[in-house]
Structure formats: C-alpha cells, structure tokens
XYZ file of C-alpha atoms in Angstrom:
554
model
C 5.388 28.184 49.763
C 4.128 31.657 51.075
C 7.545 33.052 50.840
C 7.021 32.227 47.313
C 3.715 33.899 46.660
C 5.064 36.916 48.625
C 8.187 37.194 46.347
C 5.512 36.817 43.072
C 3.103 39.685 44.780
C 5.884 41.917 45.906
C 7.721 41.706 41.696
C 4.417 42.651 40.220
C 5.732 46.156 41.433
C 8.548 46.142 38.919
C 7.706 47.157 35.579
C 9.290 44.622 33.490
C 6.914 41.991 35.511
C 4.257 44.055 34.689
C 4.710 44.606 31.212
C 5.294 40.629 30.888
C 2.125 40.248 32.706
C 0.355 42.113 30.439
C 2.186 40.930 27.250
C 1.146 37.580 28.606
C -2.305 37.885 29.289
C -2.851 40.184 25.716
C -1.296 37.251 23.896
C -3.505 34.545 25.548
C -6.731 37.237 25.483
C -5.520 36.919 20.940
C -5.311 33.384 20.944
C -8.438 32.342 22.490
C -10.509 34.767 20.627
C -8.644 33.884 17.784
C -9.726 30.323 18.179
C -13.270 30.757 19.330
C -13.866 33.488 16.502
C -12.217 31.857 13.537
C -10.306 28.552 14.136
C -12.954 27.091 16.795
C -11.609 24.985 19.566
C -13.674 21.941 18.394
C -13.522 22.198 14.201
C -14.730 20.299 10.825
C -13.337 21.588 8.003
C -13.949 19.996 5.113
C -13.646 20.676 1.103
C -14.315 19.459 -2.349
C -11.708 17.118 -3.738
C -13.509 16.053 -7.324
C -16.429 16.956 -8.376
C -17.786 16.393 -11.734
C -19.531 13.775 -14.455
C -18.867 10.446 -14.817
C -19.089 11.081 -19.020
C -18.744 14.043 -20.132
C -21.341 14.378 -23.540
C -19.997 16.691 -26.351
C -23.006 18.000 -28.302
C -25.702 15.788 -26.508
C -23.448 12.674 -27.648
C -22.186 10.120 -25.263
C -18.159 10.072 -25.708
C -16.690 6.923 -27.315
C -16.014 4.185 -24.908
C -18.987 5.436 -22.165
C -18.980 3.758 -18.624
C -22.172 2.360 -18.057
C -22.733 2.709 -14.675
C -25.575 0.770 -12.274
C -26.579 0.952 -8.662
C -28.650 -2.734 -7.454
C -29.800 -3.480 -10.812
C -30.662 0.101 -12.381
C -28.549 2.242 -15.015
C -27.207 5.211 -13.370
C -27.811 7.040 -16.673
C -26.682 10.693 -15.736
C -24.159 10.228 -13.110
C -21.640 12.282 -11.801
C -18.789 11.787 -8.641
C -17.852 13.863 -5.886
C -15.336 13.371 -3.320
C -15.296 15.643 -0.025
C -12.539 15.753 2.626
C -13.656 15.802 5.623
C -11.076 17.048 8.973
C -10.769 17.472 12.359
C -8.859 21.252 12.047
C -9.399 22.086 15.522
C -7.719 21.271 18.731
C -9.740 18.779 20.724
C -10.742 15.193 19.824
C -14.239 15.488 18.374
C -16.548 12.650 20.474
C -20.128 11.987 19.704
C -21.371 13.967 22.151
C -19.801 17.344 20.722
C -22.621 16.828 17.787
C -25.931 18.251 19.198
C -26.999 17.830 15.331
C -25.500 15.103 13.015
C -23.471 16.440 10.352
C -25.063 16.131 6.825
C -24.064 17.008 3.214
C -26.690 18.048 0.467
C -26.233 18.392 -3.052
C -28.783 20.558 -4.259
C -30.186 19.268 -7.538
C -28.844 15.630 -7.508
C -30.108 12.303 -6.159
C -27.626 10.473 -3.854
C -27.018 6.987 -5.102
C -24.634 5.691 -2.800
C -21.913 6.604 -0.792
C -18.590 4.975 0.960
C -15.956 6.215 3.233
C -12.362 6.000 2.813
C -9.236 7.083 4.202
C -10.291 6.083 7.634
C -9.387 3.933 10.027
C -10.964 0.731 10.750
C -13.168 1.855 13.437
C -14.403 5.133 12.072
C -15.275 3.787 8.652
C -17.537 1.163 10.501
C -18.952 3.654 12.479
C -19.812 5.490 9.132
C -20.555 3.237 6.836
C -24.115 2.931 5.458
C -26.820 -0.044 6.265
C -27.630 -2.367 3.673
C -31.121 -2.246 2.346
C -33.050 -4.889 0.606
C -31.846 -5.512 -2.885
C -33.929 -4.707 -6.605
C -33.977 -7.017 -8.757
C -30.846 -6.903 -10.592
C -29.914 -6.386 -14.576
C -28.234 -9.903 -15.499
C -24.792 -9.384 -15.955
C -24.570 -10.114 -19.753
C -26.915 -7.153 -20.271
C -24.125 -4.882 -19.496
C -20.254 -6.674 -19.906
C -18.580 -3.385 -19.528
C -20.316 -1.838 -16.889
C -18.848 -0.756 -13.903
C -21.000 -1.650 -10.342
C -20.465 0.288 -7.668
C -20.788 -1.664 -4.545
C -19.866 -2.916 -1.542
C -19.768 -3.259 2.110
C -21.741 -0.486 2.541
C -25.147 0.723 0.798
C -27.362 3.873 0.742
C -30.320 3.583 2.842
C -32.922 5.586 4.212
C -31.277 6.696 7.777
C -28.188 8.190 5.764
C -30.125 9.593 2.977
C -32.491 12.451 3.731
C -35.438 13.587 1.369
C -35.697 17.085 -0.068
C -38.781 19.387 1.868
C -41.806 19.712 -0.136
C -41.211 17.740 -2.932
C -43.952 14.584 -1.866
C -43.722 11.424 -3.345
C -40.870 12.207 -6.069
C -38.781 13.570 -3.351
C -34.983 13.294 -4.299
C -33.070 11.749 -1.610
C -30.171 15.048 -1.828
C -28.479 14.779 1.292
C -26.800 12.074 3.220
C -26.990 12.237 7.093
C -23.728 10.683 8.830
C -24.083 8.712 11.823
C -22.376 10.607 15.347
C -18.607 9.821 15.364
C -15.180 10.490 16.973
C -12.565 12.198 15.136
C -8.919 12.770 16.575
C -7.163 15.469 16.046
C -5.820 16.227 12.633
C -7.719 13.015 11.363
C -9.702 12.958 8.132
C -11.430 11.005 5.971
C -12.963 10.976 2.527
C -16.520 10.536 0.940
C -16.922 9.075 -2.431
C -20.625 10.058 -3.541
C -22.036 8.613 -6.546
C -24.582 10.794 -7.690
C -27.474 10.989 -10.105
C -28.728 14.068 -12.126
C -32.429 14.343 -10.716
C -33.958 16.532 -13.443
C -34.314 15.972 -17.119
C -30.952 15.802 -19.127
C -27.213 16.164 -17.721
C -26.161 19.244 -15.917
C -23.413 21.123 -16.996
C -23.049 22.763 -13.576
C -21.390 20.184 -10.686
C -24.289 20.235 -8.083
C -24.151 23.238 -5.726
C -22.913 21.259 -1.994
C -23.705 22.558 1.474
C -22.896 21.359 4.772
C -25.220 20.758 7.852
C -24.819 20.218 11.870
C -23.821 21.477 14.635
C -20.632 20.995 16.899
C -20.986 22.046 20.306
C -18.291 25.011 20.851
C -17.193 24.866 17.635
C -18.034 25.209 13.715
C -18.254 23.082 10.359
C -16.369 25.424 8.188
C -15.786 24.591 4.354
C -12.363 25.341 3.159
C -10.162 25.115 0.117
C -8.178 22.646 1.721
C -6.160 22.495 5.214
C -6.804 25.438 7.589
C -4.359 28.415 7.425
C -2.366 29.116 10.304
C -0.479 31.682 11.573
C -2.298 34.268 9.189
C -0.334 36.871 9.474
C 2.919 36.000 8.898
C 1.456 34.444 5.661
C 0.378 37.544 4.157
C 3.826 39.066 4.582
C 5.177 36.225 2.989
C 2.940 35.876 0.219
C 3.639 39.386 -0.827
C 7.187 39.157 -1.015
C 6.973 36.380 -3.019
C 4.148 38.224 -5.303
C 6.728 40.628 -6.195
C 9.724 38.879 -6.328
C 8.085 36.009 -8.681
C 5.190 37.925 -10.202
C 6.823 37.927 -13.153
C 8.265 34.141 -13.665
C 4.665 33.235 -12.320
C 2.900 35.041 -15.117
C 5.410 33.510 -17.809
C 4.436 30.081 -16.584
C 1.164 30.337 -16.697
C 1.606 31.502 -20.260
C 3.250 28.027 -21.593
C 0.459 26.053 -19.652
C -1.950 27.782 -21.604
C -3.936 25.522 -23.683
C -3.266 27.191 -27.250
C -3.944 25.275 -30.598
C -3.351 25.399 -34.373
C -6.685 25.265 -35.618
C -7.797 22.841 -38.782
C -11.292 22.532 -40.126
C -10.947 19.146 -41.064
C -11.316 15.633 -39.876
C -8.846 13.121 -37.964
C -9.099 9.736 -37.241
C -7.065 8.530 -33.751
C -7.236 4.353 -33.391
C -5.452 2.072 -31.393
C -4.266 1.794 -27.734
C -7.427 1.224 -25.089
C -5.055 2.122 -22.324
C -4.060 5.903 -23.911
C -7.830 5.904 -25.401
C -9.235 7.972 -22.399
C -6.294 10.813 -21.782
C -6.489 11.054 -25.553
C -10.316 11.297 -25.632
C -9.550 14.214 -23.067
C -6.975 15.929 -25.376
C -9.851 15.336 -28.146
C -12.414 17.675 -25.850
C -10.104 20.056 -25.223
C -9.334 20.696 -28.792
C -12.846 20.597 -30.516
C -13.676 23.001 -27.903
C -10.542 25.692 -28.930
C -11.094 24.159 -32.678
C -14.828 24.135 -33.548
C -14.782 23.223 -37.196
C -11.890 20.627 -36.349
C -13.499 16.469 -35.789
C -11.444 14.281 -34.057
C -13.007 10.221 -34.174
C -11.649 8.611 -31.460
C -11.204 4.512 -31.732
C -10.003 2.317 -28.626
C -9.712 -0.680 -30.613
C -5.661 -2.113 -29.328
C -2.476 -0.841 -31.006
C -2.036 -3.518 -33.146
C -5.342 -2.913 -34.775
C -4.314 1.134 -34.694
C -1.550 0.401 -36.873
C -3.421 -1.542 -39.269
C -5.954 1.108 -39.549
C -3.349 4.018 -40.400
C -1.556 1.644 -42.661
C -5.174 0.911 -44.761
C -5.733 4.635 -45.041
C -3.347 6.176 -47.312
C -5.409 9.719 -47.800
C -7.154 10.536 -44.401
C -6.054 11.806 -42.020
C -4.596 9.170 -38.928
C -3.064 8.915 -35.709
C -2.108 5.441 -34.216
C -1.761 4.905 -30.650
C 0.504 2.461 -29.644
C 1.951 0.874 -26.287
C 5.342 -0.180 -27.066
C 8.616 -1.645 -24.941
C 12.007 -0.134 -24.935
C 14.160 -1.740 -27.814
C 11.427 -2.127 -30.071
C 12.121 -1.559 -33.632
C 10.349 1.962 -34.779
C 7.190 0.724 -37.207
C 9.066 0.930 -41.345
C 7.742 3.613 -43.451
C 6.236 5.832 -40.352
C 6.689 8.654 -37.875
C 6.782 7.588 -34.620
C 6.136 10.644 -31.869
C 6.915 9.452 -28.046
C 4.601 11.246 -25.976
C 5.166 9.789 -22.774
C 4.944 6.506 -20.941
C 2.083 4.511 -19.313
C 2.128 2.984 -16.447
C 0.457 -0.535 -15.769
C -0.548 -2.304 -12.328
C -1.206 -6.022 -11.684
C -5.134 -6.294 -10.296
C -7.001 -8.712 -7.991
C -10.241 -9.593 -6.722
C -10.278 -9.038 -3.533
C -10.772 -12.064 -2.351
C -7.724 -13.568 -3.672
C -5.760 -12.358 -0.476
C -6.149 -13.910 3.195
C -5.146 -10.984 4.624
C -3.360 -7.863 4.044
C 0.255 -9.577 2.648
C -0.622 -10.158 -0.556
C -1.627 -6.325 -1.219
C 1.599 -5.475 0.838
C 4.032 -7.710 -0.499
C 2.227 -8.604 -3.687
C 4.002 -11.474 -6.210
C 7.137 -11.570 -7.695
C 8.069 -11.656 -11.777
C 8.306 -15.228 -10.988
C 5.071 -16.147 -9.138
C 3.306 -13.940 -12.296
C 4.660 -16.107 -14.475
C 3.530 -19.063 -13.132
C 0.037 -17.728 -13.017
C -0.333 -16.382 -16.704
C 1.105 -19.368 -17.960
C -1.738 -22.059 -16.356
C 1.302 -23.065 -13.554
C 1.074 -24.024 -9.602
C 2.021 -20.953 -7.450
C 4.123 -21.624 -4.710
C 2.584 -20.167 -1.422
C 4.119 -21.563 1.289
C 3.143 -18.260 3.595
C -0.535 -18.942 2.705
C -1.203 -15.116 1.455
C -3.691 -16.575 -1.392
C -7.309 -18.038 -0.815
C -7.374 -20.058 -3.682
C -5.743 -20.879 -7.058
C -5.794 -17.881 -9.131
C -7.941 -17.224 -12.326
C -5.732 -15.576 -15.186
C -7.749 -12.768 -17.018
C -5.585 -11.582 -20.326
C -6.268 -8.874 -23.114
C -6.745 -11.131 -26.292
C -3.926 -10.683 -29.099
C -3.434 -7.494 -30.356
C -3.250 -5.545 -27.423
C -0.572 -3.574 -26.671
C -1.455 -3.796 -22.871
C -0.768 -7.390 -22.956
C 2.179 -7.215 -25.022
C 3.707 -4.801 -22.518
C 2.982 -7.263 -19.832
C 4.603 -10.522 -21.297
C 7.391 -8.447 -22.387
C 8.194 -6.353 -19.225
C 6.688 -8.756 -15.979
C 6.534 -12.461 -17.622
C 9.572 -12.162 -20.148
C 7.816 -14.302 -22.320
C 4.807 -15.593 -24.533
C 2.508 -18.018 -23.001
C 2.333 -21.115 -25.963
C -1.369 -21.701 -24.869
C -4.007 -19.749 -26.217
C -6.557 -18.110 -23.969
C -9.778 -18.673 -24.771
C -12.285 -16.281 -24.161
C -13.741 -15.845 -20.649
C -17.043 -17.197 -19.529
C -19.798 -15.738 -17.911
C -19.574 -16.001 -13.939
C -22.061 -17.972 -12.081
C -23.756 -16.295 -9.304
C -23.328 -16.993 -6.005
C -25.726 -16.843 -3.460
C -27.967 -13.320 -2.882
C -25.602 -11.081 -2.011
C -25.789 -7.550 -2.673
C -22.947 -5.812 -5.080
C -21.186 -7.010 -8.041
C -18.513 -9.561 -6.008
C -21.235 -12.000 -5.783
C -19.659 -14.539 -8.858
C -17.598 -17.687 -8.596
C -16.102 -19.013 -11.634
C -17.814 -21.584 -13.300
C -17.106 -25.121 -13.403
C -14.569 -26.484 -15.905
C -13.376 -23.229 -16.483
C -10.320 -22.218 -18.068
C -7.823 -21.127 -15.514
C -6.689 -18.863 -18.149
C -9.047 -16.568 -20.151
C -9.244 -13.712 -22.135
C -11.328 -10.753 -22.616
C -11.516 -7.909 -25.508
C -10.986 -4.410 -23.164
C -9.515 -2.836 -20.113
C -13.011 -2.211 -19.066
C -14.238 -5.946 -19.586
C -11.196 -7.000 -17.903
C -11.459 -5.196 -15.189
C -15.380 -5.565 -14.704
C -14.160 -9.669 -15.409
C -11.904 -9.239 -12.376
C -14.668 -7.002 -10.078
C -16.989 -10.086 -10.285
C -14.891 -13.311 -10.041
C -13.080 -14.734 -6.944
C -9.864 -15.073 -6.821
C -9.000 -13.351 -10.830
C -5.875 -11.671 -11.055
C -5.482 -9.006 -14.290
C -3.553 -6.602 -15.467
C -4.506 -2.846 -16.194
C -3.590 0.970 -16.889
C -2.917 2.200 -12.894
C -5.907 4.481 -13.041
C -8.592 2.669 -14.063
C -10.264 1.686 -10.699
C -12.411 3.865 -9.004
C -15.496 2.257 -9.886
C -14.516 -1.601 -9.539
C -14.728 -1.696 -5.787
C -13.510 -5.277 -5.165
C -10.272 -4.658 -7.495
C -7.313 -4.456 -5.607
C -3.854 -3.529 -6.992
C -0.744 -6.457 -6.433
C 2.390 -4.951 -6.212
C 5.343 -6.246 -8.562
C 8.634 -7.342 -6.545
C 7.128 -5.761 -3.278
C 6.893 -2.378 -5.371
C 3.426 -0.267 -5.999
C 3.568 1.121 -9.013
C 3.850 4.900 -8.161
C 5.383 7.508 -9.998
C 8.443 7.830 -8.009
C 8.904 3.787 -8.489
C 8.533 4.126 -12.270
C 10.795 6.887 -12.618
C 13.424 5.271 -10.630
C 13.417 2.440 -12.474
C 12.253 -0.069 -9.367
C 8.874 -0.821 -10.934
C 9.190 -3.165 -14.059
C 5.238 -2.567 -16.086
C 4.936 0.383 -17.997
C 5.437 1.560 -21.185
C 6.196 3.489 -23.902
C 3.571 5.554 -25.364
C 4.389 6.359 -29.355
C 1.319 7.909 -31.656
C 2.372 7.009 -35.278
C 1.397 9.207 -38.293
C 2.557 8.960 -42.421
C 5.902 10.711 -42.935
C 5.778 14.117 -42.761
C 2.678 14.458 -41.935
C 0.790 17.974 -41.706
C -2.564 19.585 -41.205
C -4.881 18.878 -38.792
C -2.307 15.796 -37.681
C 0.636 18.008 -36.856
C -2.043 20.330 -35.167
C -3.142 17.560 -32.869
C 0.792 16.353 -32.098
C 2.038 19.560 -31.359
C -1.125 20.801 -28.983
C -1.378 16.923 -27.297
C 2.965 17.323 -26.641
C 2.136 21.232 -25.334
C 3.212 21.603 -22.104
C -0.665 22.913 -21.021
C -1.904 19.397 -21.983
C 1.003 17.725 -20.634
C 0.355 19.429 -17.201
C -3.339 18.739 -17.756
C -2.912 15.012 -18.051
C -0.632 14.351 -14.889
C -1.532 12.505 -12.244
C -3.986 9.890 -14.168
C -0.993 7.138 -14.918
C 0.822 9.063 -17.279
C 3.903 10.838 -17.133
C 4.446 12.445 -20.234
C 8.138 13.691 -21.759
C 8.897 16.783 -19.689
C 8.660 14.719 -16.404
C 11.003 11.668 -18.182
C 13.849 13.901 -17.992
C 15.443 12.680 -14.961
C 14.633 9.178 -15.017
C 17.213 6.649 -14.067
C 16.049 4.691 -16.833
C 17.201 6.142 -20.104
C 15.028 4.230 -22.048
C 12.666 5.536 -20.805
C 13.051 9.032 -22.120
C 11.673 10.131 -24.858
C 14.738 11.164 -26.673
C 16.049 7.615 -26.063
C 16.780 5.324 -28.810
C-alpha cells in the first residue's frame, strides 16, 4: 500500500505523468462545467410536438365535416390541441425532492380545458394525472351525435390548473401546475392539452407556451427536440455535409414545394368520408395558392360520390372512392390512384379483460363471427362480454373495404340503424353508456365520426375506422388483425389485410380546374404533406411486396 503511493508520488516527476495529469484534470474541469453550464446534471427538457386548432375556419367559415367538441357538458367552441414532450435529458434520476417549485406550463392567451398524460409508465401517469371535480350538467347525447368527448380517467381541476394574475373573477385558468414526480433517466412523457381560445373569435396564432419551476442543481430547458450532444463534433459534421449536399438539398426542397396551376372556377369533390379530411387539407392548401379557385368539399360515401359525378355532366367533379384490388375500373370514367388508406378494427375499451385482446387482437375468423350476429369463441377469456357490431350503412366504401378485405364476405342481414345508448350510472366522461335492452347486436351508423363517437360511448362495441381518426375518442382502442397493428411497415409488407385503394374519378379527359386539382393533390409537396395521417400515397407504394397495391398495378 505505501509502496504504492510512493511509486504514484515519485512518477508525478516524469513529464508524460504530468502532462496526463493535467490532460486529465482539464478534461474533467470541461465536462463538469460543460454540464453545470449547459447540459445541467439534473435536466427537463421538453418541446412542442403539435400545436394548433382543432378546425381550422377558412374565411370565418367552419370547414365541412367540423368536430364538435365538449368538455362535461359544454361546447368547446374555439378549441385548439397541443402536445408537449416532456424529458429527463440530464444524468441523474429526477426525485420529488429535486423540485423546490413544481413544474408548470402556461399558455398565454388560452383557457386550459383538460389535460392527460401519456407515454408514461403506470406509476408516473398516476402520479400525474389530474383529480376529478364535480360534474356540470351534461348536453344529452342526441344533441350532439357526432361530437367527440374528451374524457377520462383524469379531469382538470383547480390544484392543476392555475388562474392568470390580475384578471378577478373572469380569470382564465392558463396554466396547469403538475404534481412533484420522479423521472428516470432518459424517460419522457407526453401532455395532450385541450385548449380553449379565451378571447373573442379564433386565433390564428397557436398560443405563445412557457415553462415554470425549478429543479434543484439543474434547469427546465425547452428544446427542439432531444438534447445535442457532443457539440462539437456536430458542427464539423454538419458542415461537411452542408457542402457536400447543399446542392441535392436545395433541389429537394424545390419538388416539395407546394406549386399549383391556378383556375378561377369552381369544383365539386364528393364521396369517400375516410379520404374526406386529407382532401379537405389539399382543398386549404390550394384556395390559399388559388384565390379565385372554390373547391366544395362533400363526405357523403363513395358510392354516393360516384352517383354525384355521374348526375353532373357539365360541372366540374371529383369522386372519391375506396376501392379493393381487382375491382373493375368504373365504365365511361378516369380513374386516378392516389394512394391507399389504411383501416384499423376499433373497440371500446371495455371490451378487453386485460391487455390480450389489444395485444393479440382477433383473427379474420373471430371478425367474422362478430359482424355477422355469430358466437365468438373465447376460450382464453380476453373479452368482457359479447360484442356489439357497429357498421357504416350501405354505400360506404369503408365498409365495403372491410367485408371484402377482413370478413371475405357480405353479411345477408341487414343492420339496422343504431340506437341511442342508455346511461349508466353518474359517471363523469363519455364511457358512461350500456347498450340498451333488446338491442340489435348488429347496428349501423351513417359516418366515421358517428361510428366512432357510437363506439366511444357503448360497452363492449367493436367498429371499424380510417387508422387516424382517434385522438379525441378516449375509450377507443385499436384491435389488431391476425396479431398485426396496422402500421405502415405492416401494410407495406403485405402482413396487414384492411386497407385500400384510394382512386378519385373524373369524366374522360378531363381539364381545367379538375386536372389542376389532380396534378397539385399527386405533387410530391402534398404527397409529403399528407404522410403520416393513414395514408401512404404512390411514391411510398413503390416497394411494396404487394403489387396490387401500387398504383401502377392493374
């Protein structure tokens, strides 16, 4: 042992133990100033993930198909979503007695609804969640079919929602106060944050957001995502590849530039519900480039779509139309495949025992049996109860899809349409409604939106809908197919059986403001624009292992 500190003591008089010694303690002297200065050794980062309205108005006009939203009872009239990311960048394990002050969010100008936590584990989103307060009196449910209540286990009340300073009586509640928490390292989680405009008339600004708290020895820093490391080396790197792709980059950016053929004329588009909101988003973006250019948009089913180009032989039309592989192209006009859809089988929530059911989900088989009024064999016990079939009434391309594609055939009964729920008990949020006595255990309704609200409200309904449409139907869960979510990666490799074929059908040869629309909705600016909400339009078809899929196909 002291023969050993000798030897250490007596090297320090070499130089290269010196200059290591120094190297060393240099290196260690960066790093921890490094990380107190800038990274922090305790660390929130967090960052906007969405933020925007829930319907955007053109002109002061609602858009076609508007989500009526409500919160205990009352319309949500100018609402508007954000969703923050929230993570642990430093390098200790944040516990609740790191937080001298709570950490708070407020978003200046807006009136916190509600709030939920997700992306957490069990523990932490029970530690965060929100009390429960006592309930308004509610809306009844008729008043509203296709409105979308955002609810749940968890509720805004006053210990999470702080009022604005100075602003008495009609003081907005603009900032939500979470409770004190532990957060590994490298954990995260997300906040969904329904908000509510809180002056007169929608913003067109998303609300301005800061941050609050304190971490003891650390920071709450808001980023643009992760936290860069290794700094340096980055900016070496991201020079090189400035100059060495500088030029491909700008070229890129060029053919994802939204350009369009302008029109001053008017254009119907009718038809498919499930394409109705990416095309109402195409619609936007071209009135906006095209200013004398109208574009009616009608989500009425593709059936319908059809009928309505058909009937008008002199204006201008655009049918949207969810079709299956190997169906015969519509006599007499110009079909244009634009992509492909892609479906998922929904639940209530309480359909499930436990977590199988939304793991393994049901098979082709088990679907069958359930759309067509049949026993479901469930010898494993995943389901609570007997299922409650929800369909899209005729017409609808949706459904047509599905009994094609999952049940390979036509149910011979007809659905008739579903009934109102009965409520069940007090409880708070729109899962509160058992189906009603004597009801049909098939049923059908006339939209994705009423199906899915159908679904949100009744125990144990199973639906079907585009794989998108649920962020505000909080007790809709998706069932896998076969064991297989319906992903994009699924889809395109052919191991996920419900999507479709998206085809917009015009009169042969058709021109003017028609052609304008096809060729800027197939540009590959709108293409890029529109990936990622349950589409995957023709450039990304290319290598599927399905070559029906592909839009040169058949």
């Amino acid at each position: 042992m002291f023969d050993t500190i000798a030897d250490f003591f007596g090297g320090l008089s070499d130089g290269q133990m010196w200059a290591g010694a120094v190297v060393c303690a240099v290196s260690a002297s960066v790093v921890a100033f490094w990380l107190d200065r800038y990274q922090g050794w305790r660390r929130i980062s967090w960052s906007e993930v969405y933020n925007g309205p829930i319907n955007k108005h053109i002109n002061n006009q609602p858009p076609p198909g508007m989500w009526e939203i409500h919160w205990q009872g009352q319309q949500i009239s100018e609402g508007s979503l954000v969703i923050l990311e929230v993570r642990n960048s430093g390098v200790q394990t944040l516990e609740p007695e790191h937080f001298p002050g709570p950490l708070t969010f407020t978003f200046e100008g807006r009136k916190v609804v509600h709030f939920k936590v997700r992306d957490a584990n069990e523990t932490l989103e029970t530690a965060l969640r929100p009390q429960v307060p006592a309930q308004a009196a509610p809306v009844p449910a008729d008043t509203h079919p296709a409105g979308a209540h955002p609810s749940g286990s968890g509720s805004v009340s006053v210990s999470t929602v702080r009022q604005s300073a100075g602003e008495g009586a009609e003081a907005r509640t603009d900032t939500i106060t979470l409770p004190l928490f532990t957060l590994n390292r490298r954990d995260r989680f997300r906040l969904l944050v329904l908000l509510e405009d809180g002056r007169n008339g929608s913003s067109v600004k998303p609300p301005k957001i800061t941050a609050g708290g304190k971490v003891r020895g650390g920071r709450i820093k808001r980023t643009a995502g992760r936290a860069r490391r290794r700094w340096a080396a980055a900016i070496v790197v991201t020079l090189v590849a400035a100059l060495s792709l500088g030029a491909g980059t700008y070229a890129n950016n060029r053919s994802l530039a939204l350009n369009a053929t302008c029109s001053s004329s008017r254009l119907t588009v009718a038809g498919s519900t499930a394409f109705s909101p990416l095309a109402h988003q195409v619609k936007e973006s071209y009135e906006e480039r095209c200013t004398e250019a109208e574009v009616l948009l009608e989500a009425t089913g593709s059936r319908e779509g059809l009928t309505k180009l058909r009937a008008n032989r002199t204006d201008e039309t655009i049918a949207m139309v969810d079709t299956v592989p190997g169906l015969a192209p519509e006599k007499g006009l110009d079909g244009h495949h634009v992509g492909v859809l892609v479906f998922a089988v929904v639940a209530n929530e309480k359909l499930s025992r436990g977590r199988s059911l939304w793991d393994r989900g049901l098979t082709q088989e088990e679907l069958r049996q359930v759309f067509t009024g049949g026993a479901v064999d469930d010898e494993d016990e995943r389901l609570a109860g007997a299922p409650v079939a929800v369909v899209r009434a005729d017409g609808s391309g949706t459904r047509d899809v599905f009994e094609e594609r999952v049940l390979g055939t036509r149910p011979t009964t007809p659905a008739s349409p579903c009934p109102v729920p009965e409520r069940d008990g007090d409880g708070a949020g729109g899962a509160d409604r058992k189906r009603p006595a004597n009801a049909p255990r098939i049923c059908s309704v006339g939209s994705t939106m009423e199906l899915l609200d159908y679904v949100n409200r009744t125990e144990n309904a199973v639906g079907y809908a585009e794989a998108d449409a649920l962020p505000f139907f909080p007790h809709v869960r998706t069932v896998p197919v076969n064991g297989t979510a319906p992903t994009k990666e699924n889809v395109l490799a052919g191991d996920y059986p419900f999507w479709a074929s998206e085809v917009l059908y015009t009169r042969e040869g058709a021109t003017g403001i028609t052609r304008d629309f096809l060729d800027f909705l197939r540009s590959r600016g709108v293409s890029k624009l529109l990936e990622g909400r349950g589409f995957l339009p023709c450039r990304e078809l290319e290598d599927s292992r399905v070559e029906a899929m592909r839009c040169g196909a058949g």
